[in-house]
Amino acid sequence: MEVKLRLLRYNPETDSEAHFEDYTIEASPMDRLLDCLHTVKWEQDGSLALRRSCAHGICGSDAMVVNGVNRLACKVLVKDLSQPITVEPIRGLPLIKDFIVDMEPFFAGYRAVKPWLIVDEHEHEPARERIQSREERERYDDTTKCILCAACTTSCPIYWADGEYVGPAAIVNAHRFIFDSRDTGSRERLEILSGKGGVFKCRTVFNCTDACPRGIKVTLAIQEVKQAALYGSQ
Ligand code: FES
């Protein structure tokens, strides 16, 4: 089938601002958008800049705005997209070139919530593994699925407007540890998330939940962290 693409292009060396360019390629209906972008890059314009690695929805490299909504280019099929397919870089992060943005502000928000297991010092060298029941593991199962693609955070209008907000992905990753029965750092994280750039910036828009390619209930996780900040995590 013939596929028409409208790609937002930006080269900092030659362009004063981003602009759309149109491309027409041949593709199979079962091809993914990532395949189409590869065809443009490999057969029509080698200067097209994009990130991708696994091509299977695991690494989180290729989040883009596809026909107005955040998607992974490797997880959408051409047959499911209306044409022309409009592709833009994710929003709210500094644009570097074409579909490549500076992810550092996103990862700064992620690091700020201490996304690792914190244990009391006297438990530093436990005599045996830290036992967890099936129910305790289930409590945070959904938020273990995050691949840090930034699709949720960069779909959030609060994040676009407020440089202090850590964003949905950071809160999802805080949730993963706050509700882990082995972790003892919940109070520390909840104090951070009760601060100026924290969880109460969320206005429950639900864009994050719609954008997540892993199907994480992002807004629910944020609500649970809000409740934990107010009433405790147990
Ligand atoms: S290329 Fe890895 S998630 Fe799409």
GROMACS .gro file of C-alpha atoms and ligand atoms in nm:
model
  238
    1MET     CA    1   0.000   0.000   0.000
    2GLU     CA    2   0.099   0.363  -0.048
    3VAL     CA    3   0.167   0.546   0.279
    4LYS     CA    4   0.178   0.925   0.313
    5LEU     CA    5   0.380   1.066   0.601
    6ARG     CA    6   0.397   1.423   0.736
    7LEU     CA    7   0.711   1.445   0.946
    8LEU     CA    8   0.803   1.741   1.165
    9ARG     CA    9   1.164   1.808   1.072
   10TYR     CA   10   1.416   2.024   1.256
   11ASN     CA   11   1.787   2.057   1.193
   12PRO     CA   12   1.946   2.305   1.437
   13GLU     CA   13   2.224   2.376   1.185
   14THR     CA   14   1.997   2.490   0.904
   15ASP     CA   15   1.644   2.557   1.040
   16SER     CA   16   1.524   2.848   1.252
   17GLU     CA   17   1.216   2.645   1.347
   18ALA     CA   18   1.059   2.303   1.296
   19HIS     CA   19   0.848   2.249   0.982
   20PHE     CA   20   0.651   1.963   0.825
   21GLU     CA   21   0.784   1.773   0.524
   22ASP     CA   22   0.581   1.519   0.324
   23TYR     CA   23   0.698   1.174   0.212
   24THR     CA   24   0.530   0.892   0.020
   25ILE     CA   25   0.654   0.534   0.054
   26GLU     CA   26   0.542   0.179  -0.020
   27ALA     CA   27   0.465  -0.036   0.286
   28SER     CA   28   0.271  -0.344   0.391
   29PRO     CA   29  -0.042  -0.283   0.606
   30MET     CA   30   0.121  -0.489   0.880
   31ASP     CA   31   0.435  -0.275   0.882
   32ARG     CA   32   0.488  -0.065   1.189
   33LEU     CA   33   0.535   0.310   1.180
   34LEU     CA   34   0.900   0.249   1.274
   35ASP     CA   35   0.943   0.046   0.952
   36CYS     CA   36   0.806   0.341   0.754
   37LEU     CA   37   1.046   0.583   0.920
   38HIS     CA   38   1.330   0.344   0.840
   39THR     CA   39   1.221   0.340   0.475
   40VAL     CA   40   1.230   0.721   0.464
   41LYS     CA   41   1.568   0.729   0.633
   42TRP     CA   42   1.727   0.448   0.434
   43GLU     CA   43   1.577   0.519   0.092
   44GLN     CA   44   1.486   0.889   0.075
   45ASP     CA   45   1.661   1.106   0.334
   46GLY     CA   46   1.948   0.971   0.543
   47SER     CA   47   1.952   1.284   0.758
   48LEU     CA   48   1.625   1.190   0.934
   49ALA     CA   49   1.712   1.160   1.305
   50LEU     CA   50   1.528   0.926   1.541
   51ARG     CA   51   1.602   0.699   1.836
   52ARG     CA   52   1.517   0.329   1.841
   53SER     CA   53   1.683   0.014   1.965
   54CYS     CA   54   1.478  -0.299   2.034
   55ALA     CA   55   1.196  -0.237   1.782
   56HIS     CA   56   0.971  -0.451   2.005
   57GLY     CA   57   0.823  -0.215   2.262
   58ILE     CA   58   1.075  -0.294   2.534
   59CYS     CA   59   1.354  -0.034   2.534
   60GLY     CA   60   1.131   0.274   2.529
   61SER     CA   61   1.347   0.469   2.280
   62ASP     CA   62   1.096   0.562   2.012
   63ALA     CA   63   0.811   0.747   2.179
   64MET     CA   64   0.668   1.003   1.933
   65VAL     CA   65   0.351   1.204   1.879
   66VAL     CA   66   0.164   1.006   1.614
   67ASN     CA   67  -0.147   1.168   1.469
   68GLY     CA   68  -0.159   1.386   1.781
   69VAL     CA   69  -0.115   1.120   2.050
   70ASN     CA   70   0.192   0.971   2.218
   71ARG     CA   71   0.281   0.627   2.087
   72LEU     CA   72   0.584   0.402   2.039
   73ALA     CA   73   0.663   0.398   1.666
   74CYS     CA   74   0.748   0.027   1.691
   75LYS     CA   75   0.407  -0.063   1.835
   76VAL     CA   76   0.166   0.102   1.590
   77LEU     CA   77   0.071  -0.067   1.264
   78VAL     CA   78   0.027   0.135   0.947
   79LYS     CA   79  -0.316  -0.019   0.883
   80ASP     CA   80  -0.443   0.130   1.209
   81LEU     CA   81  -0.340   0.490   1.132
   82SER     CA   82  -0.530   0.747   0.928
   83GLN     CA   83  -0.333   0.916   0.651
   84PRO     CA   84  -0.137   1.129   0.610
   85ILE     CA   85   0.036   0.997   0.922
   86THR     CA   86   0.162   1.298   1.115
   87VAL     CA   87   0.469   1.237   1.329
   88GLU     CA   88   0.617   1.487   1.576
   89PRO     CA   89   0.871   1.464   1.860
   90ILE     CA   90   0.737   1.418   2.214
   91ARG     CA   91   0.650   1.748   2.381
   92GLY     CA   92   0.780   1.928   2.688
   93LEU     CA   93   1.148   1.838   2.645
   94PRO     CA   94   1.413   2.040   2.456
   95LEU     CA   95   1.424   1.947   2.087
   96ILE     CA   96   1.766   1.841   1.956
   97LYS     CA   97   1.695   1.723   1.600
   98ASP     CA   98   1.387   1.581   1.421
   99PHE     CA   99   1.244   1.321   1.666
  100ILE     CA  100   1.533   1.336   1.912
  101VAL     CA  101   1.473   1.533   2.233
  102ASP     CA  102   1.696   1.594   2.534
  103MET     CA  103   1.579   1.334   2.789
  104GLU     CA  104   1.787   1.473   3.076
  105PRO     CA  105   1.504   1.676   3.242
  106PHE     CA  106   1.290   1.360   3.230
  107PHE     CA  107   1.559   1.148   3.396
  108ALA     CA  108   1.627   1.423   3.653
  109GLY     CA  109   1.264   1.388   3.768
  110TYR     CA  110   1.306   1.009   3.777
  111ARG     CA  111   1.625   1.027   3.986
  112ALA     CA  112   1.465   1.278   4.225
  113VAL     CA  113   1.224   1.018   4.368
  114LYS     CA  114   1.504   0.768   4.454
  115PRO     CA  115   1.387   0.483   4.227
  116TRP     CA  116   1.582   0.206   4.398
  117LEU     CA  117   1.530  -0.024   4.698
  118ILE     CA  118   1.614   0.151   5.026
  119VAL     CA  119   1.669  -0.068   5.334
  120ASP     CA  120   1.751   0.016   5.697
  121GLU     CA  121   2.123   0.019   5.768
  122HIS     CA  122   2.102  -0.256   6.028
  123GLU     CA  123   1.946  -0.473   5.757
  124HIS     CA  124   2.232  -0.396   5.520
  125GLU     CA  125   2.360  -0.751   5.514
  126PRO     CA  126   2.060  -0.973   5.580
  127ALA     CA  127   2.124  -1.335   5.673
  128ARG     CA  128   1.883  -1.449   5.403
  129GLU     CA  129   1.670  -1.313   5.119
  130ARG     CA  130   1.394  -1.066   5.200
  131ILE     CA  131   1.077  -1.272   5.186
  132GLN     CA  132   0.769  -1.123   5.021
  133SER     CA  133   0.427  -1.282   4.989
  134ARG     CA  134   0.245  -1.312   4.658
  135GLU     CA  135  -0.003  -1.049   4.778
  136GLU     CA  136   0.274  -0.808   4.879
  137ARG     CA  137   0.437  -0.845   4.536
  138GLU     CA  138   0.102  -0.796   4.364
  139ARG     CA  139   0.059  -0.458   4.539
  140TYR     CA  140   0.303  -0.283   4.304
  141ASP     CA  141   0.306  -0.522   4.008
  142ASP     CA  142   0.152  -0.275   3.763
  143THR     CA  143   0.416  -0.008   3.816
  144THR     CA  144   0.705  -0.251   3.760
  145LYS     CA  145   0.612  -0.249   3.389
  146CYS     CA  146   0.743   0.102   3.316
  147ILE     CA  147   1.004   0.118   3.036
  148LEU     CA  148   1.087   0.490   3.087
  149CYS     CA  149   0.980   0.585   2.733
  150ALA     CA  150   0.844   0.920   2.863
  151ALA     CA  151   0.518   0.880   2.667
  152CYS     CA  152   0.315   0.947   2.983
  153THR     CA  153   0.517   1.239   3.116
  154THR     CA  154   0.535   1.418   2.781
  155SER     CA  155   0.159   1.382   2.725
  156CYS     CA  156   0.086   1.572   3.048
  157PRO     CA  157  -0.015   1.940   3.008
  158ILE     CA  158   0.100   2.012   3.365
  159TYR     CA  159   0.448   1.884   3.274
  160TRP     CA  160   0.455   2.100   2.959
  161ALA     CA  161   0.377   2.411   3.161
  162ASP     CA  162   0.563   2.350   3.487
  163GLY     CA  163   0.934   2.276   3.478
  164GLU     CA  164   0.934   2.178   3.846
  165TYR     CA  165   0.686   1.889   3.816
  166VAL     CA  166   0.862   1.551   3.823
  167GLY     CA  167   0.590   1.407   3.597
  168PRO     CA  168   0.387   1.084   3.580
  169ALA     CA  169   0.675   0.842   3.504
  170ALA     CA  170   0.873   0.954   3.808
  171ILE     CA  171   0.565   0.903   4.028
  172VAL     CA  172   0.500   0.560   3.874
  173ASN     CA  173   0.856   0.458   3.963
  174ALA     CA  174   0.820   0.602   4.314
  175HIS     CA  175   0.498   0.398   4.350
  176ARG     CA  176   0.689   0.083   4.257
  177PHE     CA  177   0.905   0.124   4.573
  178ILE     CA  178   0.664   0.304   4.809
  179PHE     CA  179   0.435   0.000   4.806
  180ASP     CA  180   0.717  -0.259   4.816
  181SER     CA  181   0.701  -0.428   5.159
  182ARG     CA  182   1.081  -0.469   5.165
  183ASP     CA  183   1.153  -0.099   5.118
  184THR     CA  184   1.204   0.139   5.411
  185GLY     CA  185   1.240   0.464   5.214
  186SER     CA  186   0.871   0.541   5.161
  187ARG     CA  187   0.861   0.831   5.406
  188GLU     CA  188   1.162   0.991   5.236
  189ARG     CA  189   1.006   0.957   4.891
  190LEU     CA  190   0.665   1.077   5.006
  191GLU     CA  191   0.825   1.387   5.158
  192ILE     CA  192   0.988   1.462   4.823
  193LEU     CA  193   0.661   1.399   4.641
  194SER     CA  194   0.467   1.621   4.881
  195GLY     CA  195   0.691   1.913   4.783
  196LYS     CA  196   0.655   2.178   4.513
  197GLY     CA  197   0.730   1.962   4.210
  198GLY     CA  198   0.552   1.658   4.348
  199VAL     CA  199   0.238   1.454   4.315
  200PHE     CA  200  -0.014   1.723   4.405
  201LYS     CA  201   0.063   1.904   4.079
  202CYS     CA  202  -0.137   1.630   3.904
  203ARG     CA  203  -0.481   1.746   3.787
  204THR     CA  204  -0.605   1.398   3.690
  205VAL     CA  205  -0.614   1.468   3.316
  206PHE     CA  206  -0.565   1.095   3.229
  207ASN     CA  207  -0.347   1.169   2.922
  208CYS     CA  208  -0.074   0.965   3.090
  209THR     CA  209  -0.291   0.655   3.121
  210ASP     CA  210  -0.400   0.684   2.757
  211ALA     CA  211  -0.038   0.725   2.642
  212CYS     CA  212   0.127   0.440   2.831
  213PRO     CA  213   0.232   0.168   2.582
  214ARG     CA  214   0.255  -0.083   2.867
  215GLY     CA  215  -0.103  -0.032   2.980
  216ILE     CA  216  -0.002   0.089   3.326
  217LYS     CA  217  -0.286   0.254   3.518
  218VAL     CA  218  -0.075   0.567   3.560
  219THR     CA  219  -0.345   0.797   3.697
  220LEU     CA  220  -0.448   0.532   3.953
  221ALA     CA  221  -0.085   0.497   4.066
  222ILE     CA  222  -0.062   0.875   4.106
  223GLN     CA  223  -0.384   0.879   4.310
  224GLU     CA  224  -0.247   0.603   4.534
  225VAL     CA  225   0.073   0.800   4.592
  226LYS     CA  226  -0.134   1.111   4.674
  227GLN     CA  227  -0.328   0.909   4.931
  228ALA     CA  228  -0.006   0.765   5.076
  229ALA     CA  229   0.136   1.118   5.106
  230LEU     CA  230  -0.173   1.223   5.303
  231TYR     CA  231  -0.248   0.910   5.507
  232GLY     CA  232   0.057   0.680   5.488
  233SER     CA  233   0.143   0.391   5.257
  234GLN     CA  234   0.015   0.093   5.462
  235FES     S1  235   1.241   0.068   1.965
  235FES    FE1  236   1.243  -0.012   2.168
  235FES     S2  237   1.045   0.043   2.242
  235FES    FE2  238   1.036   0.094   2.032
   0.00000   0.00000   0.00000
